[in-house]
Structures are given as C-alpha cells and as structure tokens.
Amino acid sequence: MSGFGYNVLGFGAFANRSAPYDIDWLVVAGGGAGGGRYAGGGGAGGYRTGSQSLIPIGSELTVTIGAGGASTSSASTRGPSGSTSSLEGSAITNMSSSGGGGGAGGGGGSLQAASTGGSGGGGAGQYSTIFNGAAGNSGGYSPVEGYAGGSRNPSFSGTTTVASAGGGGAGQVGQPFTEENYQYPSMVGGEGGNGLNWNSLGTYYAGGGGGNGNAAGGRPGGSGGGGRSEGRGGSPGVSGTANTGGGGGASYINGSGAGGSGVVIIRYQSAAQLATGGTVTSASGYYYHTFTSSGTFTA
C-alpha cells in the first residue's frame, strides 16, 4: 500500500496510489418512523456490507445518505418510511440499502398496516383488527438487508387489545406484542429487533424501534440506534439515533419517534491515507472514511 522513493523533501515513504487496493464498506439507510397512537415501532434502515478492489488515481464514488422517516402524531397513521443510502461509481459495483419501513398505525380510527423496507415496521392491533409486522427486504442480497417487524404473540388469541410490536432490525425480527389478560392496563408492546456490529468494531447499526402498548412504561428499541416507545402517559416516542439507521419508537398518543438517518463507512488497510472524503480516522492499521451526510469518496 505504500512505497519508498524520492520526493522533494528527500528519500522517504509515500503512499503508492498507482496500484489497486481493497475496501470494505458499510451502507445503512434511514430508519422508518414509528406509527401514530398505540402504534408499531419503525423498521431499521437496510444494512449492507461488502468488500472489493478499487482502481485508485482519482476515481470517485458518490455517497448518498438516506434520511429517517419523519415523526407522525396522526392517530391510526403508519409511520413514514426511511430513505435509501447508496455508494455508486464506475470503479465499483453500485451498492444501495433500502429505507426502513414505517410502523403500523394504531388506535383512534382505521388502522394502517406497517410498511416493508430494509427492515419491516412493527404490526399493531386494536380489538378485532390485527396487522402483522411488515417484511424486511431481501432484495436478492445475501445476507438480507434486515428482518420483519414483530406481530402478535401467537400464544394469545383474544380480540381485545391495544398494543403493537417492535420494528425489525438488521440482526433480528421485531418482538411481538402480548395481550396478557386481554385488558388494560396489561397490553405490552414489543421491543425493537437488534441491529448488527459491523466487523466486530463495537458499534451497532440498524436497530428497530420499540412498539407501544396501552400500559405504563415504554419498550426499548433494538441495539443499533432503535428508539424507545413511550407507553401510557403521553410522552412522544423516542427517535432513532442519527447516523445509525435506527427505527423510531412508537407513541401512546403524542407523536412517534422519527427514524434515524443512515451512514456509509469505507475502510482500507494501509500505512498511509490513500483517499479523501468524509470524516477520516485511523485505527489498528485501517483508515476509515465515515459519511454522515452525502458526499464524495476520492480514491
């Protein structure tokens, strides 16, 4: 990755930019928002990773960071979905991840089903109307971008419920909602599905948002920026963490959490920096270019 030669300052090390080098990449889309009122948690943004060789000397990759779905406070309304993140250029096979699906709309009228996405939004139930969680997007990729949102716990069969499930995460299906005793105040929402720890570096991405129940106390979002739901008590759902693709938490009545925006990270192993673009850090022999907003990676 580096050479040894003569420059104007003397004989010494310099970055060899004439040879191809390998990159690892992470592309996470924006998370979906939680639904409005007794609603399902938002699904996490799609999570895709890979590696490939780049031709350097000025080749450019265009980075697009997807926004999270906006909060909603309208009763019965599903949460808005997140937006796509992508990494594109002539030097690579273009990569994109789908925005997370919005959580199902809950009580107060005609429920709306959750949306599919990178990970699917969580389902919801009110009395005899039950919506299951929406599917995550396989998109023909291996592994899939994310998992489905949670649905009703199959061990409960009653029809009286006002509770909702967690949104799906990159590593796990959203958790179901339960109908213990089939009456208030015991309906409990499901937790958001967990995200994934990219390259075991310690940071998780793309966790699902928590689902709401008609009970005191909210439900956690999944690891990887998923927002917590807020139960009976009137607080808004918590938004997914920015630049993780986390899904937004559902609300009891006063507004869902928005989805967290996406992120793109490119790394390569080298003794010297070989590229520009994003926020550049180095650790353990790798350089990392982290994009929290759209930009250009120049090899």
GROMACS .gro file of C-alpha atoms in nm:
model
  299
    1MET     CA    1   0.000   0.000   0.000
    2SER     CA    2   0.295   0.232   0.041
    3GLY     CA    3   0.622   0.266  -0.145
    4PHE     CA    4   0.968   0.401  -0.084
    5GLY     CA    5   1.109   0.667  -0.316
    6TYR     CA    6   1.244   1.017  -0.363
    7ASN     CA    7   1.033   1.331  -0.314
    8VAL     CA    8   1.118   1.698  -0.287
    9LEU     CA    9   1.176   1.664   0.084
   10GLY     CA   10   1.418   1.374   0.044
   11PHE     CA   11   1.418   0.999   0.033
   12GLY     CA   12   1.129   0.850   0.232
   13ALA     CA   13   0.793   0.672   0.246
   14PHE     CA   14   0.497   0.777   0.033
   15ALA     CA   15   0.151   0.637  -0.045
   16ASN     CA   16   0.151   0.423  -0.359
   17ARG     CA   17  -0.157   0.545  -0.548
   18SER     CA   18  -0.087   0.358  -0.873
   19ALA     CA   19  -0.192   0.011  -0.755
   20PRO     CA   20  -0.547  -0.109  -0.682
   21TYR     CA   21  -0.638  -0.153  -0.319
   22ASP     CA   22  -0.923  -0.324  -0.137
   23ILE     CA   23  -1.201  -0.151   0.052
   24ASP     CA   24  -1.459  -0.276   0.300
   25TRP     CA   25  -1.783  -0.083   0.308
   26LEU     CA   26  -2.097  -0.043   0.515
   27VAL     CA   27  -2.412   0.117   0.370
   28VAL     CA   28  -2.702   0.180   0.612
   29ALA     CA   29  -3.024   0.351   0.500
   30GLY     CA   30  -3.252   0.580   0.700
   31GLY     CA   31  -3.479   0.412   0.955
   32GLY     CA   32  -3.858   0.417   0.942
   33ALA     CA   33  -4.065   0.618   1.191
   34GLY     CA   34  -4.295   0.467   1.449
   35GLY     CA   35  -4.666   0.477   1.376
   36GLY     CA   36  -4.921   0.710   1.531
   37ARG     CA   37  -5.108   0.616   1.853
   38TYR     CA   38  -5.074   0.271   2.015
   39ALA     CA   39  -4.857   0.200   1.715
   40GLY     CA   40  -4.584  -0.026   1.580
   41GLY     CA   41  -4.215   0.060   1.601
   42GLY     CA   42  -4.029   0.176   1.292
   43GLY     CA   43  -3.815  -0.072   1.100
   44ALA     CA   44  -3.441  -0.014   1.079
   45GLY     CA   45  -3.280   0.109   0.761
   46GLY     CA   46  -3.137  -0.154   0.530
   47TYR     CA   47  -2.791  -0.280   0.628
   48ARG     CA   48  -2.546  -0.399   0.362
   49THR     CA   49  -2.174  -0.469   0.372
   50GLY     CA   50  -1.910  -0.595   0.132
   51SER     CA   51  -1.554  -0.577   0.005
   52GLN     CA   52  -1.397  -0.518  -0.334
   53SER     CA   53  -1.091  -0.388  -0.514
   54LEU     CA   54  -1.074  -0.025  -0.625
   55ILE     CA   55  -0.877   0.135  -0.909
   56PRO     CA   56  -0.722   0.443  -0.746
   57ILE     CA   57  -0.572   0.759  -0.900
   58GLY     CA   58  -0.868   0.988  -0.857
   59SER     CA   59  -1.162   0.753  -0.914
   60GLU     CA   60  -1.470   0.887  -0.735
   61LEU     CA   61  -1.753   0.718  -0.550
   62THR     CA   62  -2.073   0.912  -0.486
   63VAL     CA   63  -2.211   0.866  -0.136
   64THR     CA   64  -2.580   0.930  -0.062
   65ILE     CA   65  -2.707   0.926   0.296
   66GLY     CA   66  -3.076   0.846   0.342
   67ALA     CA   67  -3.291   1.046   0.583
   68GLY     CA   68  -3.501   0.883   0.852
   69GLY     CA   69  -3.879   0.882   0.822
   70ALA     CA   70  -4.047   1.185   0.982
   71SER     CA   71  -4.242   1.168   1.307
   72THR     CA   72  -4.621   1.144   1.292
   73SER     CA   73  -4.884   1.230   1.552
   74SER     CA   74  -5.191   1.139   1.348
   75ALA     CA   75  -5.395   0.860   1.506
   76SER     CA   76  -5.407   0.538   1.302
   77THR     CA   77  -5.137   0.657   1.061
   78ARG     CA   78  -4.842   0.435   0.976
   79GLY     CA   79  -4.501   0.592   1.020
   80PRO     CA   80  -4.325   0.732   0.712
   81SER     CA   81  -4.051   0.509   0.572
   82GLY     CA   82  -3.683   0.600   0.566
   83SER     CA   83  -3.484   0.684   0.252
   84THR     CA   84  -3.221   0.491   0.057
   85SER     CA   85  -2.847   0.521   0.117
   86SER     CA   86  -2.605   0.429  -0.161
   87LEU     CA   87  -2.243   0.405  -0.276
   88GLU     CA   88  -2.204   0.446  -0.652
   89GLY     CA   89  -1.925   0.489  -0.905
   90SER     CA   90  -1.761   0.342  -1.215
   91ALA     CA   91  -1.486   0.181  -1.004
   92ILE     CA   92  -1.724  -0.046  -0.810
   93THR     CA   93  -2.048  -0.237  -0.838
   94ASN     CA   94  -2.306   0.013  -0.715
   95MET     CA   95  -2.443  -0.058  -0.370
   96SER     CA   96  -2.764   0.065  -0.207
   97SER     CA   97  -2.972  -0.009   0.102
   98SER     CA   98  -3.348   0.041   0.131
   99GLY     CA   99  -3.508   0.274   0.383
  100GLY     CA  100  -3.671   0.116   0.688
  101GLY     CA  101  -4.045   0.054   0.686
  102GLY     CA  102  -4.279   0.265   0.897
  103GLY     CA  103  -4.459   0.112   1.194
  104ALA     CA  104  -4.830   0.029   1.174
  105GLY     CA  105  -5.080   0.295   1.277
  106GLY     CA  106  -5.268   0.210   1.595
  107GLY     CA  107  -5.588   0.320   1.767
  108GLY     CA  108  -5.825   0.605   1.702
  109GLY     CA  109  -5.975   0.500   1.370
  110SER     CA  110  -5.896   0.268   1.082
  111LEU     CA  111  -5.554   0.116   1.140
  112GLN     CA  112  -5.290   0.129   0.868
  113ALA     CA  113  -5.060  -0.166   0.807
  114ALA     CA  114  -4.685  -0.133   0.857
  115SER     CA  115  -4.460  -0.074   0.556
  116THR     CA  116  -4.198  -0.310   0.419
  117GLY     CA  117  -3.843  -0.181   0.395
  118GLY     CA  118  -3.482  -0.263   0.466
  119SER     CA  119  -3.630  -0.392   0.791
  120GLY     CA  120  -4.008  -0.401   0.824
  121GLY     CA  121  -4.222  -0.188   1.052
  122GLY     CA  122  -4.388  -0.342   1.357
  123GLY     CA  123  -4.750  -0.459   1.349
  124ALA     CA  124  -5.039  -0.330   1.560
  125GLY     CA  125  -5.372  -0.441   1.699
  126GLN     CA  126  -5.691  -0.278   1.820
  127TYR     CA  127  -5.979  -0.501   1.927
  128SER     CA  128  -6.062  -0.732   1.637
  129THR     CA  129  -5.831  -0.560   1.386
  130ILE     CA  130  -5.480  -0.705   1.380
  131PHE     CA  131  -5.196  -0.616   1.145
  132ASN     CA  132  -4.885  -0.830   1.141
  133GLY     CA  133  -4.539  -0.682   1.102
  134ALA     CA  134  -4.416  -0.600   0.753
  135ALA     CA  135  -4.139  -0.793   0.580
  136GLY     CA  136  -3.776  -0.691   0.562
  137ASN     CA  137  -3.619  -0.657   0.218
  138SER     CA  138  -3.410  -0.947   0.093
  139GLY     CA  139  -3.367  -0.766  -0.241
  140GLY     CA  140  -3.188  -1.068  -0.381
  141TYR     CA  141  -2.895  -0.995  -0.150
  142SER     CA  142  -2.718  -1.233   0.082
  143PRO     CA  143  -2.744  -1.175   0.365
  144VAL     CA  144  -3.074  -0.988   0.368
  145GLU     CA  145  -3.086  -0.616   0.443
  146GLY     CA  146  -3.295  -0.667   0.753
  147TYR     CA  147  -3.575  -0.855   0.924
  148ALA     CA  148  -3.950  -0.828   0.956
  149GLY     CA  149  -4.133  -0.623   1.214
  150GLY     CA  150  -4.296  -0.809   1.501
  151SER     CA  151  -4.654  -0.936   1.504
  152ARG     CA  152  -4.900  -1.050   1.770
  153ASN     CA  153  -4.768  -1.314   2.006
  154PRO     CA  154  -4.922  -1.637   1.869
  155SER     CA  155  -4.983  -1.769   2.220
  156PHE     CA  156  -5.260  -1.512   2.268
  157SER     CA  157  -5.586  -1.539   2.081
  158GLY     CA  158  -5.814  -1.274   2.230
  159THR     CA  159  -5.954  -0.992   2.020
  160THR     CA  160  -5.944  -0.712   2.278
  161THR     CA  161  -5.608  -0.543   2.256
  162VAL     CA  162  -5.449  -0.208   2.203
  163ALA     CA  163  -5.083  -0.291   2.163
  164SER     CA  164  -4.815  -0.306   1.896
  165ALA     CA  165  -4.491  -0.479   1.805
  166GLY     CA  166  -4.133  -0.366   1.762
  167GLY     CA  167  -3.981  -0.281   1.427
  168GLY     CA  168  -3.739  -0.523   1.266
  169GLY     CA  169  -3.363  -0.481   1.293
  170ALA     CA  170  -3.068  -0.582   1.079
  171GLY     CA  171  -2.999  -0.880   1.303
  172GLN     CA  172  -3.336  -0.978   1.447
  173VAL     CA  173  -3.712  -0.979   1.393
  174GLY     CA  174  -3.903  -0.719   1.597
  175GLN     CA  175  -4.053  -0.861   1.915
  176PRO     CA  176  -4.427  -0.939   1.930
  177PHE     CA  177  -4.685  -0.763   2.142
  178THR     CA  178  -4.870  -0.954   2.411
  179GLU     CA  179  -5.228  -0.943   2.534
  180GLU     CA  180  -5.196  -1.055   2.892
  181ASN     CA  181  -5.544  -1.078   3.047
  182TYR     CA  182  -5.676  -0.913   2.729
  183GLN     CA  183  -5.750  -0.585   2.902
  184TYR     CA  184  -5.598  -0.253   3.005
  185PRO     CA  185  -5.350  -0.195   3.163
  186SER     CA  186  -5.164  -0.514   3.079
  187MET     CA  187  -5.120  -0.491   2.700
  188VAL     CA  188  -4.745  -0.472   2.642
  189GLY     CA  189  -4.569  -0.361   2.326
  190GLY     CA  190  -4.277  -0.549   2.172
  191GLU     CA  191  -3.912  -0.443   2.176
  192GLY     CA  192  -3.735  -0.345   1.856
  193GLY     CA  193  -3.517  -0.601   1.681
  194ASN     CA  194  -3.143  -0.573   1.741
  195GLY     CA  195  -2.900  -0.440   1.483
  196LEU     CA  196  -2.554  -0.566   1.387
  197ASN     CA  197  -2.198  -0.488   1.499
  198TRP     CA  198  -2.005  -0.414   1.179
  199ASN     CA  199  -1.674  -0.605   1.167
  200SER     CA  200  -1.694  -0.655   1.545
  201LEU     CA  201  -1.574  -0.299   1.599
  202GLY     CA  202  -1.810  -0.239   1.890
  203THR     CA  203  -2.069  -0.012   1.726
  204TYR     CA  204  -2.413  -0.148   1.635
  205TYR     CA  205  -2.624  -0.017   1.348
  206ALA     CA  206  -2.982  -0.060   1.225
  207GLY     CA  207  -3.185  -0.147   1.535
  208GLY     CA  208  -3.567  -0.144   1.521
  209GLY     CA  209  -3.789   0.095   1.714
  210GLY     CA  210  -3.992  -0.019   2.016
  211GLY     CA  211  -4.365  -0.090   1.984
  212ASN     CA  212  -4.629   0.074   2.203
  213GLY     CA  213  -4.870  -0.079   2.449
  214ASN     CA  214  -5.169   0.062   2.630
  215ALA     CA  215  -4.976   0.028   2.955
  216ALA     CA  216  -4.745   0.240   3.165
  217GLY     CA  217  -4.385   0.246   3.050
  218GLY     CA  218  -4.239   0.214   2.704
  219ARG     CA  219  -4.042  -0.059   2.532
  220PRO     CA  220  -3.675  -0.041   2.431
  221GLY     CA  221  -3.557  -0.010   2.076
  222GLY     CA  222  -3.306  -0.260   1.941
  223SER     CA  223  -2.930  -0.218   1.980
  224GLY     CA  224  -2.809  -0.007   1.692
  225GLY     CA  225  -2.997   0.317   1.750
  226GLY     CA  226  -3.357   0.196   1.775
  227GLY     CA  227  -3.578   0.448   1.957
  228ARG     CA  228  -3.773   0.359   2.269
  229SER     CA  229  -4.152   0.366   2.260
  230GLU     CA  230  -4.345   0.557   2.523
  231GLY     CA  231  -4.640   0.391   2.693
  232ARG     CA  232  -4.947   0.531   2.859
  233GLY     CA  233  -4.851   0.870   2.992
  234GLY     CA  234  -4.842   1.089   2.685
  235SER     CA  235  -4.474   1.125   2.603
  236PRO     CA  236  -4.368   1.113   2.238
  237GLY     CA  237  -4.180   0.812   2.109
  238VAL     CA  238  -3.802   0.846   2.101
  239SER     CA  239  -3.639   0.900   1.763
  240GLY     CA  240  -3.386   0.656   1.621
  241THR     CA  241  -3.027   0.770   1.674
  242ALA     CA  242  -2.886   0.980   1.390
  243ASN     CA  243  -2.647   0.804   1.151
  244THR     CA  244  -2.730   0.454   1.274
  245GLY     CA  245  -3.040   0.383   1.064
  246GLY     CA  246  -3.233   0.308   1.383
  247GLY     CA  247  -3.613   0.287   1.366
  248GLY     CA  248  -3.826   0.536   1.558
  249GLY     CA  249  -4.014   0.438   1.873
  250ALA     CA  250  -4.393   0.435   1.873
  251SER     CA  251  -4.604   0.663   2.088
  252TYR     CA  252  -4.906   0.621   2.307
  253ILE     CA  253  -5.073   0.937   2.180
  254ASN     CA  254  -4.836   1.235   2.138
  255GLY     CA  255  -4.625   1.162   1.834
  256SER     CA  256  -4.395   0.887   1.718
  257GLY     CA  257  -4.019   0.894   1.708
  258ALA     CA  258  -3.860   0.974   1.372
  259GLY     CA  259  -3.625   0.727   1.210
  260GLY     CA  260  -3.250   0.779   1.244
  261SER     CA  261  -3.056   0.890   0.936
  262GLY     CA  262  -2.823   0.648   0.760
  263VAL     CA  263  -2.446   0.622   0.735
  264VAL     CA  264  -2.179   0.500   0.491
  265ILE     CA  265  -1.836   0.387   0.608
  266ILE     CA  266  -1.545   0.289   0.381
  267ARG     CA  267  -1.222   0.144   0.519
  268TYR     CA  268  -0.894   0.013   0.379
  269GLN     CA  269  -0.577  -0.130   0.530
  270SER     CA  270  -0.277   0.095   0.477
  271ALA     CA  271   0.017   0.261   0.650
  272ALA     CA  272  -0.083   0.593   0.493
  273GLN     CA  273  -0.406   0.765   0.394
  274LEU     CA  274  -0.491   0.682   0.032
  275ALA     CA  275  -0.823   0.862  -0.021
  276THR     CA  276  -1.026   1.168   0.074
  277GLY     CA  277  -1.388   1.224   0.170
  278GLY     CA  278  -1.598   1.203   0.484
  279THR     CA  279  -1.453   1.213   0.832
  280VAL     CA  280  -1.120   1.029   0.828
  281THR     CA  281  -0.990   0.830   1.126
  282SER     CA  282  -0.736   0.552   1.165
  283ALA     CA  283  -0.710   0.254   1.398
  284SER     CA  284  -0.536  -0.085   1.404
  285GLY     CA  285  -0.380  -0.038   1.061
  286TYR     CA  286  -0.700   0.075   0.887
  287TYR     CA  287  -0.819   0.411   0.760
  288TYR     CA  288  -1.192   0.481   0.797
  289HIS     CA  289  -1.391   0.733   0.591
  290THR     CA  290  -1.725   0.791   0.764
  291PHE     CA  291  -2.003   0.977   0.582
  292THR     CA  292  -2.286   1.117   0.791
  293SER     CA  293  -2.406   1.335   0.503
  294SER     CA  294  -2.389   1.289   0.127
  295GLY     CA  295  -2.052   1.348  -0.036
  296THR     CA  296  -1.771   1.204  -0.250
  297PHE     CA  297  -1.504   0.947  -0.174
  298THR     CA  298  -1.199   1.007  -0.398
  299ALA     CA  299  -0.954   0.719  -0.417
   0.00000   0.00000   0.00000
